[in-house]
CSV table of C-alpha atoms in Angstrom, one decimal:
chain,number,residue,atom,x,y,z
A,144,MET,CA,95.7,-8.5,28.5
A,145,HIS,CA,93.1,-9.8,26.1
A,146,ALA,CA,89.8,-11.5,26.6
A,147,VAL,CA,89.8,-14.7,24.5
A,148,GLY,CA,87.4,-17.4,23.4
A,149,VAL,CA,88.5,-21.1,22.6
A,150,ARG,CA,88.1,-23.1,19.4
A,151,GLY,CA,87.3,-26.4,20.5
A,152,LYS,CA,88.8,-28.5,17.8
A,153,ARG,CA,92.0,-27.4,18.4
A,154,PHE,CA,92.5,-28.7,21.6
A,155,GLY,CA,91.6,-32.3,21.3
A,156,SER,CA,88.9,-33.6,23.9
A,157,SER,CA,86.2,-31.8,25.2
A,158,ALA,CA,88.0,-32.0,29.0
A,159,ALA,CA,90.8,-30.4,27.6
A,160,LYS,CA,88.9,-27.6,26.0
A,161,LYS,CA,87.1,-27.0,29.1
A,162,ASN,CA,90.1,-26.9,31.3
A,163,LEU,CA,91.8,-24.5,28.9
A,164,SER,CA,88.7,-22.4,29.1
A,165,GLU,CA,88.3,-22.3,32.7
A,166,THR,CA,91.9,-21.4,33.0
A,167,LEU,CA,91.6,-18.3,30.8
A,168,VAL,CA,88.5,-17.2,32.5
A,169,SER,CA,89.5,-17.5,35.9
A,170,ARG,CA,93.1,-15.9,35.7
A,171,SER,CA,94.6,-13.0,34.3
A,172,PHE,CA,97.4,-13.7,32.1
A,173,THR,CA,100.2,-11.8,29.8
A,174,LEU,CA,101.3,-13.3,26.5
A,175,ASN,CA,104.2,-11.9,24.6
A,176,SER,CA,103.5,-10.4,21.3
A,177,SER,CA,104.7,-13.0,19.1
A,178,THR,CA,102.9,-15.7,21.0
A,179,TRP,CA,99.8,-13.9,20.7
A,180,THR,CA,100.1,-13.1,17.2
A,181,ARG,CA,100.9,-16.8,16.7
A,182,LEU,CA,97.8,-18.1,18.3
A,183,VAL,CA,95.4,-15.8,16.6
A,184,SER,CA,96.9,-16.4,13.0
A,185,GLN,CA,96.5,-20.3,14.0
A,186,LYS,CA,92.8,-19.6,15.2
A,187,SER,CA,93.8,-21.3,18.3
A,188,VAL,CA,92.0,-18.4,20.2
A,189,THR,CA,89.2,-15.8,18.9
A,190,LEU,CA,89.0,-12.5,20.3
A,191,VAL,CA,85.7,-11.5,22.2
A,192,PRO,CA,85.0,-7.8,21.6
A,193,LYS,CA,84.2,-5.6,24.5
A,194,SER,CA,82.0,-3.3,22.6
A,195,LEU,CA,78.9,-3.6,20.1
A,196,VAL,CA,78.6,-1.4,17.4
A,197,ILE,CA,75.3,-1.0,15.5
A,198,VAL,CA,75.2,0.6,12.1
A,199,GLU,CA,72.2,0.3,9.1
A,200,SER,CA,74.2,-1.4,6.1
A,201,PRO,CA,76.5,-4.4,6.0
A,202,ALA,CA,79.2,-3.0,3.9
A,203,LYS,CA,79.3,-0.1,6.5
A,204,ALA,CA,79.9,-2.5,9.0
A,205,ARG,CA,82.7,-4.1,7.8
A,206,THR,CA,84.6,-0.7,7.0
A,207,VAL,CA,83.8,0.5,10.5
A,208,GLU,CA,85.0,-2.8,12.3
A,209,LYS,CA,88.2,-2.6,10.6
A,210,TYR,CA,88.8,1.0,11.6
A,211,LEU,CA,87.9,0.1,15.0
A,212,GLY,CA,90.0,-3.4,15.7
A,213,GLU,CA,89.5,-6.4,17.7
A,214,ASP,CA,88.0,-4.9,20.7
A,215,PHE,CA,84.6,-3.9,18.7
A,216,GLN,CA,82.2,-5.9,17.0
A,217,VAL,CA,80.1,-4.0,14.4
A,218,LEU,CA,76.7,-5.4,13.0
A,219,ALA,CA,74.1,-4.0,10.5
A,220,SER,CA,70.4,-3.6,11.1
A,221,TYR,CA,69.9,-3.5,7.7
A,222,GLY,CA,67.5,-0.6,7.8
A,223,HIS,CA,64.4,-0.7,10.3
A,224,VAL,CA,64.1,-3.7,12.4
A,225,ARG,CA,60.6,-2.5,13.8
A,226,ASP,CA,57.7,-0.5,12.1
A,227,LEU,CA,54.0,0.0,12.1
A,228,VAL,CA,51.6,-3.0,11.5
A,229,PRO,CA,50.9,-3.0,7.5
A,230,LYS,CA,47.3,-3.7,7.9
A,231,GLY,CA,44.5,-1.7,8.9
A,232,TYR,CA,45.2,1.6,11.1
A,233,ALA,CA,48.2,1.5,13.0
A,234,VAL,CA,47.8,5.0,14.5
A,235,ASP,CA,44.9,6.0,16.7
A,236,PRO,CA,44.3,9.4,16.9
A,237,ASP,CA,41.9,9.2,19.6
A,238,LYS,CA,44.3,7.7,21.9
A,239,ASN,CA,47.0,10.6,21.5
A,240,PHE,CA,48.1,9.0,18.0
A,241,ALA,CA,49.1,5.8,19.7
A,242,MET,CA,51.2,3.5,17.5
A,243,LYS,CA,51.1,0.0,16.9
A,244,TYR,CA,54.3,-1.8,16.1
A,245,GLN,CA,55.8,-5.0,15.0
A,246,VAL,CA,59.4,-6.3,13.8
A,247,VAL,CA,60.0,-6.3,10.3
A,248,GLU,CA,59.9,-9.8,9.3
A,249,LYS,CA,62.9,-9.7,6.9
A,250,ASN,CA,65.1,-8.3,9.6
A,251,LYS,CA,64.3,-10.6,12.4
A,252,LYS,CA,67.3,-12.7,11.8
A,253,HIS,CA,69.5,-9.6,11.8
A,254,LEU,CA,67.7,-8.3,15.0
A,255,GLU,CA,68.1,-12.0,16.5
A,256,LYS,CA,72.0,-11.6,15.7
A,257,ILE,CA,72.4,-8.2,17.4
A,258,ALA,CA,70.5,-9.8,20.7
A,259,SER,CA,73.0,-12.6,20.8
A,260,ALA,CA,76.1,-10.4,20.1
A,261,VAL,CA,74.9,-7.8,23.1
A,262,LYS,CA,74.9,-10.5,25.7
A,263,LYS,CA,78.6,-10.8,25.5
A,264,VAL,CA,79.8,-7.2,25.5
A,265,SER,CA,79.4,-4.5,28.4
A,266,THR,CA,79.0,-1.4,25.9
A,267,LEU,CA,76.6,-0.9,23.3
A,268,TYR,CA,77.0,2.0,20.7
A,269,LEU,CA,74.1,2.7,18.4
A,270,ALA,CA,75.7,4.4,15.4
A,271,THR,CA,72.9,4.4,12.7
A,272,ASP,CA,72.8,7.1,10.4
A,273,PRO,CA,72.6,10.9,11.8
A,274,ASP,CA,69.4,11.9,10.3
A,275,ARG,CA,65.6,11.2,12.0
A,276,GLU,CA,65.3,7.7,10.3
A,277,GLY,CA,68.8,6.7,11.9
A,278,GLU,CA,67.8,8.1,15.2
A,279,ALA,CA,64.5,6.1,15.1
A,280,ILE,CA,66.2,2.7,14.0
A,281,SER,CA,68.5,3.2,17.1
A,282,TRP,CA,65.9,4.1,19.2
A,283,TYR,CA,63.8,0.6,17.6
A,284,VAL,CA,67.0,-1.4,18.4
A,285,HIS,CA,67.3,-0.1,21.9
A,286,ASN,CA,63.8,-0.5,22.8
A,287,VAL,CA,63.5,-4.1,21.5
A,288,LEU,CA,66.5,-4.9,23.6
A,289,LYS,CA,65.5,-3.3,26.4
A,290,GLU,CA,62.3,-5.1,26.2
A,291,ARG,CA,64.1,-8.2,26.5
A,292,GLY,CA,65.9,-7.5,29.5
A,293,LEU,CA,69.3,-7.3,27.6
A,294,LEU,CA,70.4,-3.9,28.5
A,295,ASP,CA,70.1,-3.8,32.5
A,296,ASP,CA,73.9,-4.3,32.8
A,297,LYS,CA,75.0,-2.5,29.9
A,298,LYS,CA,76.5,1.1,29.1
A,299,VAL,CA,74.5,2.4,25.9
A,300,SER,CA,75.5,5.3,24.0
A,301,ARG,CA,74.4,7.1,20.8
A,302,VAL,CA,77.1,8.1,18.3
A,303,VAL,CA,76.9,9.8,14.9
A,304,PHE,CA,79.6,10.4,12.3
A,305,HIS,CA,79.0,12.1,8.9
A,306,GLU,CA,82.0,10.5,7.0
A,307,ILE,CA,83.2,7.1,7.2
A,308,THR,CA,87.1,7.6,8.1
A,309,LYS,CA,88.9,6.4,11.1
A,310,ARG,CA,89.3,9.9,12.5
A,311,ALA,CA,85.5,10.7,12.3
A,312,ILE,CA,84.6,7.0,14.2
A,313,GLN,CA,86.9,7.5,16.8
A,314,ASP,CA,85.7,11.3,17.3
A,315,ALA,CA,82.3,10.0,17.4
A,316,LEU,CA,82.8,7.1,20.4
A,317,ASN,CA,84.8,9.9,22.1
A,318,ASN,CA,81.7,12.2,22.1
A,319,PRO,CA,78.8,9.9,22.5
A,320,ARG,CA,75.4,11.6,23.4
A,321,GLU,CA,71.6,10.3,24.6
A,322,LEU,CA,69.0,9.7,21.8
A,323,SER,CA,67.5,12.6,20.5
A,324,GLU,CA,63.8,12.7,21.4
A,325,HIS,CA,63.2,15.7,18.8
A,326,LEU,CA,64.6,13.3,15.9
A,327,ILE,CA,62.5,10.3,17.1
A,328,ASN,CA,59.3,12.2,17.5
A,329,ALA,CA,60.0,13.8,14.0
A,330,GLN,CA,60.2,10.4,12.3
A,331,GLN,CA,57.2,9.2,14.2
A,332,ALA,CA,55.2,12.0,13.0
A,333,ARG,CA,56.3,11.0,9.4
A,334,ARG,CA,55.3,7.6,9.4
A,335,ALA,CA,51.7,8.7,11.4
A,336,LEU,CA,51.1,11.0,8.6
A,337,ASP,CA,51.8,8.3,6.1
A,338,ASN,CA,49.6,5.8,7.7
A,339,LEU,CA,46.8,8.1,8.2
A,340,TYR,CA,46.9,9.7,4.8
A,341,GLY,CA,47.5,6.3,3.1
A,342,PHE,CA,44.2,4.5,4.5
A,343,THR,CA,41.9,7.8,4.7
A,344,LEU,CA,43.0,9.3,1.2
A,345,SER,CA,44.1,6.7,-0.9
A,346,PRO,CA,40.8,4.6,-1.6
A,347,LEU,CA,39.4,8.1,-2.9
A,348,LEU,CA,42.3,8.4,-5.0
A,349,TRP,CA,42.0,4.8,-6.6
A,350,LYS,CA,38.2,5.6,-7.7
A,351,LYS,CA,39.1,8.9,-8.9
A,352,VAL,CA,42.2,8.2,-10.7
A,353,PRO,CA,42.6,4.9,-12.3
A,354,GLY,CA,46.1,3.5,-11.7
A,355,ALA,CA,47.2,5.7,-9.0
A,356,ARG,CA,49.3,4.8,-6.0
A,357,SER,CA,48.8,5.6,-2.5
A,358,ALA,CA,48.1,9.3,-1.5
A,359,GLY,CA,51.4,11.0,-0.3
A,360,ARG,CA,51.5,13.0,3.2
A,361,VAL,CA,53.5,15.6,1.1
A,362,GLN,CA,51.5,15.8,-2.0
A,363,SER,CA,48.2,15.6,-0.6
A,364,PRO,CA,48.2,18.8,1.6
A,365,ALA,CA,50.3,20.6,-1.3
A,366,LEU,CA,47.4,19.7,-3.8
A,367,ARG,CA,44.7,21.1,-1.4
A,368,LEU,CA,46.8,24.5,-1.0
A,369,ILE,CA,46.6,24.7,-4.7
A,370,VAL,CA,43.3,24.1,-5.4
A,371,GLU,CA,42.4,26.4,-2.6
A,372,ARG,CA,44.4,29.1,-4.2
A,373,GLU,CA,43.1,28.5,-7.4
A,374,ALA,CA,39.4,28.8,-6.0
A,375,GLU,CA,40.2,32.1,-4.5
A,376,ILE,CA,41.6,33.5,-7.8
A,377,SER,CA,38.5,32.1,-9.5
A,378,ALA,CA,36.2,33.8,-7.2
A,379,PHE,CA,37.8,37.1,-7.3
A,380,ASN,CA,35.6,40.0,-8.5
A,381,PRO,CA,37.5,42.7,-9.7
A,382,ARG,CA,36.7,46.4,-8.5
A,383,GLU,CA,37.9,49.8,-9.5
A,384,TYR,CA,39.2,51.8,-6.4
A,385,TRP,CA,41.1,55.1,-6.2
A,386,SER,CA,43.8,56.5,-3.4
A,387,ILE,CA,43.1,59.8,-2.3
A,388,GLY,CA,45.6,61.8,-0.6
A,389,ALA,CA,45.5,65.2,0.9
A,390,ILE,CA,48.2,67.4,3.0
A,391,THR,CA,46.6,70.2,5.2
A,392,GLU,CA,48.3,72.6,7.4
A,393,HIS,CA,47.3,72.9,11.2
A,394,ASP,CA,49.3,74.8,13.8
A,395,LYS,CA,52.4,74.9,11.4
A,396,ASP,CA,52.5,70.9,11.3
A,397,CYS,CA,51.9,69.3,7.9
A,398,LEU,CA,49.7,66.2,8.4
A,399,LEU,CA,49.4,63.5,5.5
A,400,TYR,CA,45.8,62.0,5.1
A,401,THR,CA,45.5,59.0,2.8
A,402,SER,CA,42.7,56.7,2.2
A,403,ASP,CA,41.2,54.1,-0.3
A,404,ALA,CA,38.0,54.1,-1.8
A,405,ALA,CA,36.0,51.5,-3.5
A,406,ASP,CA,33.6,51.7,-6.4
A,407,GLU,CA,30.6,49.9,-4.9
């Protein structure tokens, strides 16, 4: 049995299209292999996938869809669909580091395509990259769809694969998991540090180093560690000292005493 959609121009009038569509939806039917192949090749019917898979890149989407077959539709998020607001402080340290997000403008159309497709399926697979960025992208997609009420009757699973092969993808679908809170928190912490360092240190950096870009979350503390270490070295006052050791005998037991003495 196959789920199908109707392409209207193949059936003449709109009434004929409606009658056929109602027949296909209301009745269970079986087509022999040759008839089904002919209908699909003539584009008289279109397959309606049962599951939607979300990956990050369109190239990966095409490859994965080829491996999974007609029961799956694979769409790309084109990277992050939501990010911190670009202006001002998007992270509030006084409110438990609350973060202000907005949909990425250039990816709105891709998000809308995902939202439209998820309405037609029963299962959603979040198959973005297995690192913390991929986990966050899946989380963002999930949250946006949930806020719109599009996941109320859907089965949602997180799947990961480390190679784009048919076997790896099938294994991933057979072993779904929940979204990882640890990976999501790690990505959010990275973005929070980017925002806090960028908006507090960057203006100072621009004043002191002409032509410099924004301050980095890794380079800034690393530079501070280097500066503090150099300050300790510069402030070190070399002093002469001796190590004095003595062996004494008491009740046939040998005891070793050692002490350091510095020249004050």
